Amino acid sequence: MLIETAFVKLDIKDQELTNIFIGILNDSDEFSIIGEKSQQKPDLILFELGRDYEKDLDHIQAFLENNQSTEFFLISKYSDQDILIKSLRIGVKEFFPTPLKTDMVDEALDRFRDRREKKKSKTKKQSQVFSVVGSKGGVGTTTIAVNLAVALAMKQEKPSVALLDMNDVFGEISIFLDLSPKHHWGNITNNIERLDTLFLSNILSEHDTGIHILPSPRFLNEQSPTPATMEILIDTIKMNFDYVVIDMGQSTSDTAFKVFQISDLLLIVTIQSLPCLSNTNLLIKSFSDYGLIELKNIHIALNRYIKNGSVSKNNAEEGIGKKISWVIPNDYPTTMAAINTGKPLCQIAPKSKIVKSFNEYAGSFFPEEPKKGKKWTWFSARS
């Protein structure tokens, strides 16, 4: 299974103790030590109590009240019963007296892993599969698939996102993200009997935005996946990711139909063009009539939208017989700059209207976050 990193912050004054904890944590791929200035929220804080331990415990209590997903481990040369009891009452999970016993630390980290895994299994939502298909060639299907995957991954909840390029011929996701992957889905479909989460993790390529990519082959003589192998592949990916975005290109093969059946959402990309809108209408009717996916789970993305275009949004909806779910503004310069530099739109023009459009649509799949006051952080409170 893909390892989910736990971020650990050390607030230990004793250098010898610091070195011991660094050595223990670096022995596992599951932990990543973050610095004092890091903006990454810690999953675990290792803290050495000072002489004014009552003040330290008050700070810890205030922090834990505002950051319930972070755990505290305390290290202290003051180990009388009152300190231990107060530490446990305010929510500290582990208490290490000095001199430190490393076997106690190992056991505490094992308990931390168990708690984290149980919490994850209780709160983890069922994986969602989004298939993106174009009404015609050249309508921006890959641009939308790539940037939707990135927008999902950049949400505050930090969901895990996989992006698949299921174009049979010369898929372009690798070019759009400036990647030179060593593997593609042909490596899996030709060895489907070997597929497990470990094999999958070795095949996927990770982009700096955090999304994991499975590209298509860059040559013609690769055998296309069958509906059966595609189902196995997607089921395995769903076990490891919160969202799976699939660039289907314009495929309507039997394998594509199987993907549509598996999908929770089918996003049809169209533009303000009568041929595209006519094709969109036919695709909606065909997918619905064949029973591949429920009509309510088909979304329409109107790409390159021009407000005063020859075909209005209302006319487009009348033509396809369905409400348009997502209107993406026309921004040719930004889009081409992103494609030609191999970067997602958010890295080219983070404040542009087109990036805002992607963020808003991605945000529609997350519950509305309650408004919060000033963010309370551990190190700001200590300063």
C-alpha positions as semicolon CSV with decimal commas, in nm:
position;residue;x (nm);y (nm);z (nm)
1;M;0,000;0,000;0,000
2;L;0,123;0,354;-0,071
3;I;0,282;0,496;0,244
4;E;0,116;0,805;0,388
5;T;0,380;1,028;0,542
6;A;0,338;1,155;0,897
7;F;0,497;1,497;0,949
8;V;0,688;1,535;1,276
9;K;0,810;1,856;1,439
10;L;1,084;1,844;1,703
11;D;1,090;2,101;1,985
12;I;1,377;1,955;2,187
13;K;1,654;2,169;2,337
14;D;1,890;1,884;2,426
15;Q;2,097;1,808;2,113
16;E;2,174;1,452;2,218
17;L;1,803;1,376;2,257
18;T;1,733;1,547;1,925
19;N;1,987;1,325;1,750
20;I;1,835;1,012;1,903
21;F;1,486;1,100;1,780
22;I;1,615;1,198;1,435
23;G;1,784;0,859;1,407
24;I;1,470;0,671;1,512
25;L;1,239;0,866;1,279
26;N;1,475;0,845;0,981
27;D;1,476;0,466;1,008
28;S;1,116;0,467;0,876
29;D;0,980;0,596;0,546
30;E;0,656;0,680;0,727
31;F;0,794;0,988;0,906
32;S;0,920;1,320;0,772
33;I;1,081;1,573;1,006
34;I;0,977;1,932;0,933
35;G;1,155;2,251;1,037
36;E;1,038;2,532;1,263
37;K;0,956;2,759;0,967
38;S;0,769;2,495;0,769
39;Q;0,407;2,575;0,677
40;Q;0,321;2,204;0,685
41;K;0,088;2,116;0,971
42;P;0,254;1,853;1,195
43;D;0,085;1,523;1,268
44;L;0,310;1,472;1,570
45;I;0,509;1,711;1,791
46;L;0,791;1,583;2,012
47;F;0,839;1,837;2,290
48;E;1,086;1,862;2,575
49;L;0,937;2,018;2,888
50;G;1,139;2,306;3,035
51;R;1,176;2,426;3,390
52;D;0,854;2,625;3,369
53;Y;0,666;2,310;3,277
54;E;0,327;2,444;3,393
55;K;0,349;2,723;3,132
56;D;0,455;2,466;2,869
57;L;0,159;2,243;2,952
58;D;-0,080;2,538;2,928
59;H;0,055;2,616;2,578
60;I;0,018;2,252;2,477
61;Q;-0,340;2,240;2,605
62;A;-0,433;2,554;2,407
63;F;-0,272;2,412;2,095
64;L;-0,447;2,075;2,121
65;E;-0,786;2,242;2,168
66;N;-0,742;2,407;1,827
67;N;-0,553;2,127;1,648
68;Q;-0,717;1,800;1,740
69;S;-0,551;1,607;1,455
70;T;-0,201;1,670;1,594
71;E;-0,056;1,447;1,867
72;F;0,198;1,542;2,136
73;F;0,475;1,328;2,283
74;L;0,652;1,479;2,583
75;I;1,009;1,428;2,700
76;S;1,099;1,542;3,050
77;K;1,356;1,502;3,323
78;Y;1,075;1,607;3,559
79;S;0,873;1,290;3,594
80;D;0,676;1,328;3,916
81;Q;0,319;1,199;3,923
82;D;0,149;1,541;3,904
83;I;0,319;1,630;3,576
84;L;0,234;1,294;3,424
85;I;-0,133;1,315;3,529
86;K;-0,178;1,672;3,400
87;S;-0,009;1,578;3,071
88;L;-0,249;1,291;3,014
89;R;-0,551;1,503;3,111
90;I;-0,477;1,772;2,851
91;G;-0,442;1,512;2,575
92;V;-0,070;1,425;2,558
93;K;-0,043;1,074;2,413
94;E;0,302;0,963;2,533
95;F;0,542;1,069;2,810
96;F;0,913;0,980;2,803
97;P;1,123;1,032;3,116
98;T;1,496;1,080;3,074
99;P;1,735;0,909;3,037
100;L;1,549;0,801;2,724
101;K;1,478;0,436;2,649
102;T;1,459;0,387;2,273
103;D;1,240;0,078;2,300
104;M;0,973;0,295;2,469
105;V;0,991;0,535;2,173
106;D;0,954;0,253;1,920
107;E;0,649;0,119;2,105
108;A;0,496;0,469;2,124
109;L;0,543;0,521;1,750
110;D;0,375;0,186;1,685
111;R;0,075;0,302;1,889
112;F;0,076;0,632;1,698
113;R;0,062;0,438;1,368
114;D;-0,227;0,226;1,495
115;R;-0,429;0,529;1,609
116;R;-0,366;0,705;1,280
117;E;-0,471;0,404;1,075
118;K;-0,790;0,353;1,277
119;K;-0,878;0,723;1,244
120;K;-0,813;0,707;0,871
121;S;-1,032;0,399;0,824
122;K;-1,320;0,567;1,011
123;T;-1,307;0,900;0,829
124;K;-1,182;0,811;0,481
125;K;-1,446;0,871;0,216
126;Q;-1,510;0,625;-0,062
127;S;-1,284;0,689;-0,356
128;Q;-1,436;0,890;-0,641
129;V;-1,366;0,819;-1,009
130;F;-1,405;1,107;-1,256
131;S;-1,384;1,033;-1,628
132;V;-1,328;1,323;-1,866
133;V;-1,431;1,272;-2,230
134;G;-1,434;1,516;-2,521
135;S;-1,731;1,578;-2,746
136;K;-1,478;1,620;-3,030
137;G;-1,103;1,629;-3,069
138;G;-0,931;1,951;-2,966
139;V;-1,187;2,075;-2,712
140;G;-0,937;2,070;-2,425
141;T;-1,006;1,733;-2,263
142;T;-0,648;1,680;-2,143
143;T;-0,616;2,038;-2,016
144;I;-0,928;1,989;-1,807
145;A;-0,830;1,643;-1,678
146;V;-0,481;1,757;-1,576
147;N;-0,585;2,081;-1,408
148;L;-0,889;1,930;-1,239
149;A;-0,665;1,664;-1,084
150;V;-0,424;1,933;-0,963
151;A;-0,707;2,150;-0,827
152;L;-0,842;1,855;-0,628
153;A;-0,499;1,775;-0,487
154;M;-0,443;2,137;-0,382
155;K;-0,753;2,152;-0,162
156;Q;-0,702;2,214;0,208
157;E;-0,804;1,856;0,286
158;K;-0,502;1,736;0,082
159;P;-0,678;1,441;-0,081
160;S;-0,469;1,184;-0,265
161;V;-0,526;1,207;-0,641
162;A;-0,434;0,974;-0,927
163;L;-0,443;1,087;-1,291
164;L;-0,473;0,829;-1,570
165;D;-0,415;0,892;-1,939
166;M;-0,632;0,642;-2,125
167;N;-0,579;0,787;-2,472
168;D;-0,493;0,486;-2,687
169;V;-0,258;0,679;-2,914
170;F;0,002;0,931;-2,796
171;G;-0,155;1,057;-2,475
172;E;-0,021;1,398;-2,375
173;I;-0,047;1,415;-1,996
174;S;0,328;1,361;-1,956
175;I;0,394;1,657;-2,187
176;F;0,142;1,877;-2,006
177;L;0,326;1,811;-1,676
178;D;0,682;1,798;-1,814
179;L;0,737;1,442;-1,696
180;S;0,954;1,168;-1,842
181;P;0,794;0,863;-1,679
182;K;0,965;0,526;-1,701
183;H;0,637;0,336;-1,695
184;H;0,287;0,350;-1,850
185;W;-0,037;0,155;-1,826
186;G;0,096;-0,099;-2,078
187;N;0,336;-0,218;-1,808
188;I;0,035;-0,303;-1,593
189;T;-0,210;-0,439;-1,850
190;N;0,059;-0,672;-1,985
191;N;0,129;-0,798;-1,633
192;I;-0,216;-0,773;-1,477
193;E;-0,162;-1,089;-1,272
194;R;0,118;-0,907;-1,083
195;L;-0,092;-0,603;-0,997
196;D;-0,106;-0,515;-0,632
197;T;-0,060;-0,190;-0,444
198;L;0,319;-0,231;-0,423
199;F;0,350;-0,292;-0,797
200;L;0,119;0,004;-0,862
201;S;0,326;0,238;-0,641
202;N;0,637;0,149;-0,842
203;I;0,462;0,222;-1,174
204;L;0,304;0,558;-1,091
205;S;0,499;0,883;-1,138
206;E;0,457;1,160;-0,879
207;H;0,433;1,524;-0,987
208;D;0,545;1,809;-0,760
209;T;0,180;1,904;-0,704
210;G;0,132;1,569;-0,530
211;I;-0,076;1,395;-0,797
212;H;0,030;1,049;-0,914
213;I;0,026;0,987;-1,290
214;L;-0,019;0,674;-1,496
215;P;0,053;0,781;-1,857
216;S;-0,032;0,609;-2,181
217;P;0,232;0,446;-2,403
218;R;0,420;0,675;-2,640
219;F;0,419;0,428;-2,927
220;L;0,167;0,243;-3,142
221;N;0,245;-0,125;-3,084
222;E;0,111;-0,142;-2,728
223;Q;-0,191;-0,362;-2,672
224;S;-0,495;-0,170;-2,550
225;P;-0,637;-0,270;-2,211
226;T;-0,944;-0,491;-2,210
227;P;-1,255;-0,404;-2,009
228;A;-1,161;-0,674;-1,755
229;T;-0,805;-0,548;-1,702
230;M;-0,930;-0,190;-1,681
231;E;-1,172;-0,283;-1,406
232;I;-0,895;-0,453;-1,206
233;L;-0,664;-0,155;-1,259
234;I;-0,917;0,105;-1,144
235;D;-1,027;-0,103;-0,845
236;T;-0,665;-0,125;-0,731
237;I;-0,607;0,247;-0,775
238;K;-0,928;0,326;-0,583
239;M;-0,788;0,136;-0,284
240;N;-0,506;0,389;-0,259
241;F;-0,646;0,725;-0,368
242;D;-0,933;0,954;-0,273
243;Y;-0,988;1,075;-0,631
244;V;-0,909;0,913;-0,964
245;V;-0,927;1,142;-1,270
246;I;-0,918;0,968;-1,608
247;D;-0,849;1,142;-1,938
248;M;-1,055;0,933;-2,182
249;G;-0,988;1,150;-2,486
250;Q;-1,267;1,080;-2,736
251;S;-1,272;0,703;-2,684
252;T;-1,601;0,513;-2,715
253;S;-1,456;0,160;-2,720
254;D;-1,581;-0,131;-2,509
255;T;-1,302;-0,057;-2,261
256;A;-1,413;0,308;-2,242
257;F;-1,769;0,193;-2,176
258;K;-1,644;-0,019;-1,885
259;V;-1,462;0,287;-1,744
260;F;-1,780;0,493;-1,772
261;Q;-1,970;0,224;-1,581
262;I;-1,713;0,231;-1,303
263;S;-1,707;0,610;-1,287
264;D;-1,891;0,812;-1,024
265;L;-1,888;1,115;-1,254
266;L;-1,863;1,149;-1,632
267;L;-1,752;1,495;-1,740
268;I;-1,822;1,570;-2,107
269;V;-1,618;1,860;-2,245
270;T;-1,774;2,080;-2,513
271;I;-1,732;2,430;-2,656
272;Q;-1,960;2,696;-2,812
273;S;-1,976;2,518;-3,145
274;L;-2,287;2,363;-3,300
275;P;-2,104;2,042;-3,407
276;C;-1,963;1,998;-3,056
277;L;-2,298;2,067;-2,890
278;S;-2,468;1,824;-3,128
279;N;-2,211;1,556;-3,040
280;T;-2,257;1,632;-2,671
281;N;-2,631;1,576;-2,704
282;L;-2,571;1,241;-2,876
283;L;-2,317;1,131;-2,614
284;I;-2,551;1,213;-2,326
285;K;-2,836;1,022;-2,492
286;S;-2,614;0,726;-2,581
287;F;-2,452;0,691;-2,239
288;S;-2,789;0,720;-2,067
289;D;-2,973;0,485;-2,306
290;Y;-2,702;0,220;-2,277
291;G;-2,726;0,241;-1,901
292;L;-2,356;0,317;-1,864
293;I;-2,409;0,591;-1,608
294;E;-2,705;0,772;-1,454
295;L;-2,799;1,101;-1,615
296;K;-2,752;1,287;-1,286
297;N;-2,388;1,174;-1,279
298;I;-2,311;1,326;-1,620
299;H;-2,168;1,677;-1,596
300;I;-2,112;1,913;-1,889
301;A;-1,806;2,138;-1,898
302;L;-1,839;2,430;-2,139
303;N;-1,476;2,510;-2,218
304;R;-1,327;2,829;-2,367
305;Y;-1,645;3,015;-2,286
306;I;-1,691;3,358;-2,443
307;K;-1,976;3,556;-2,290
308;N;-2,078;3,722;-2,617
309;G;-2,011;3,418;-2,833
310;S;-2,234;3,325;-3,127
311;V;-2,388;3,046;-2,914
312;S;-2,498;3,159;-2,569
313;K;-2,490;2,943;-2,258
314;N;-2,871;2,925;-2,256
315;N;-2,878;2,819;-2,621
316;A;-2,613;2,557;-2,552
317;E;-2,820;2,412;-2,267
318;E;-3,129;2,403;-2,487
319;G;-2,932;2,227;-2,758
320;I;-2,792;1,952;-2,536
321;G;-3,105;1,922;-2,323
322;K;-2,914;1,946;-1,995
323;K;-2,784;2,213;-1,760
324;I;-2,417;2,300;-1,795
325;S;-2,235;2,213;-1,473
326;W;-1,915;2,404;-1,526
327;V;-1,829;2,709;-1,737
328;I;-1,456;2,754;-1,802
329;P;-1,356;3,100;-1,929
330;N;-1,155;3,135;-2,246
331;D;-0,792;3,215;-2,161
332;Y;-0,584;3,110;-2,458
333;P;-0,256;3,285;-2,356
334;T;-0,248;3,130;-2,007
335;T;-0,353;2,787;-2,129
336;M;-0,092;2,777;-2,406
337;A;0,177;2,905;-2,170
338;A;0,094;2,621;-1,931
339;I;0,101;2,358;-2,205
340;N;0,422;2,484;-2,364
341;T;0,609;2,501;-2,032
342;G;0,472;2,173;-1,899
343;K;0,312;2,328;-1,593
344;P;-0,042;2,326;-1,451
345;L;-0,240;2,648;-1,484
346;C;-0,213;2,726;-1,112
347;Q;0,164;2,756;-1,144
348;I;0,141;2,987;-1,445
349;A;-0,133;3,228;-1,333
350;P;-0,257;3,139;-0,982
351;K;-0,490;3,444;-0,961
352;S;-0,642;3,413;-1,309
353;K;-1,012;3,360;-1,372
354;I;-0,949;3,020;-1,531
355;V;-0,764;2,893;-1,223
356;K;-1,044;3,028;-1,002
357;S;-1,290;2,833;-1,217
358;F;-1,099;2,507;-1,162
359;N;-1,069;2,571;-0,789
360;E;-1,441;2,641;-0,754
361;Y;-1,543;2,330;-0,946
362;A;-1,300;2,112;-0,749
363;G;-1,430;2,272;-0,430
364;S;-1,785;2,162;-0,511
365;F;-1,683;1,805;-0,421
366;F;-1,587;1,902;-0,067
367;P;-1,815;2,003;0,220
368;E;-1,817;2,375;0,289
369;E;-1,556;2,458;0,549
370;P;-1,677;2,651;0,856
371;K;-1,533;2,999;0,896
372;K;-1,247;3,007;1,141
373;G;-1,085;3,280;1,343
374;K;-0,716;3,356;1,349
375;K;-0,512;3,042;1,301
376;W;-0,347;2,926;1,623
377;T;-0,009;2,764;1,560
378;W;0,228;2,601;1,803
379;F;0,536;2,805;1,729
380;S;0,352;3,139;1,710
381;A;0,220;3,073;2,059
382;R;0,568;2,998;2,187
383;S;0,728;3,308;2,041
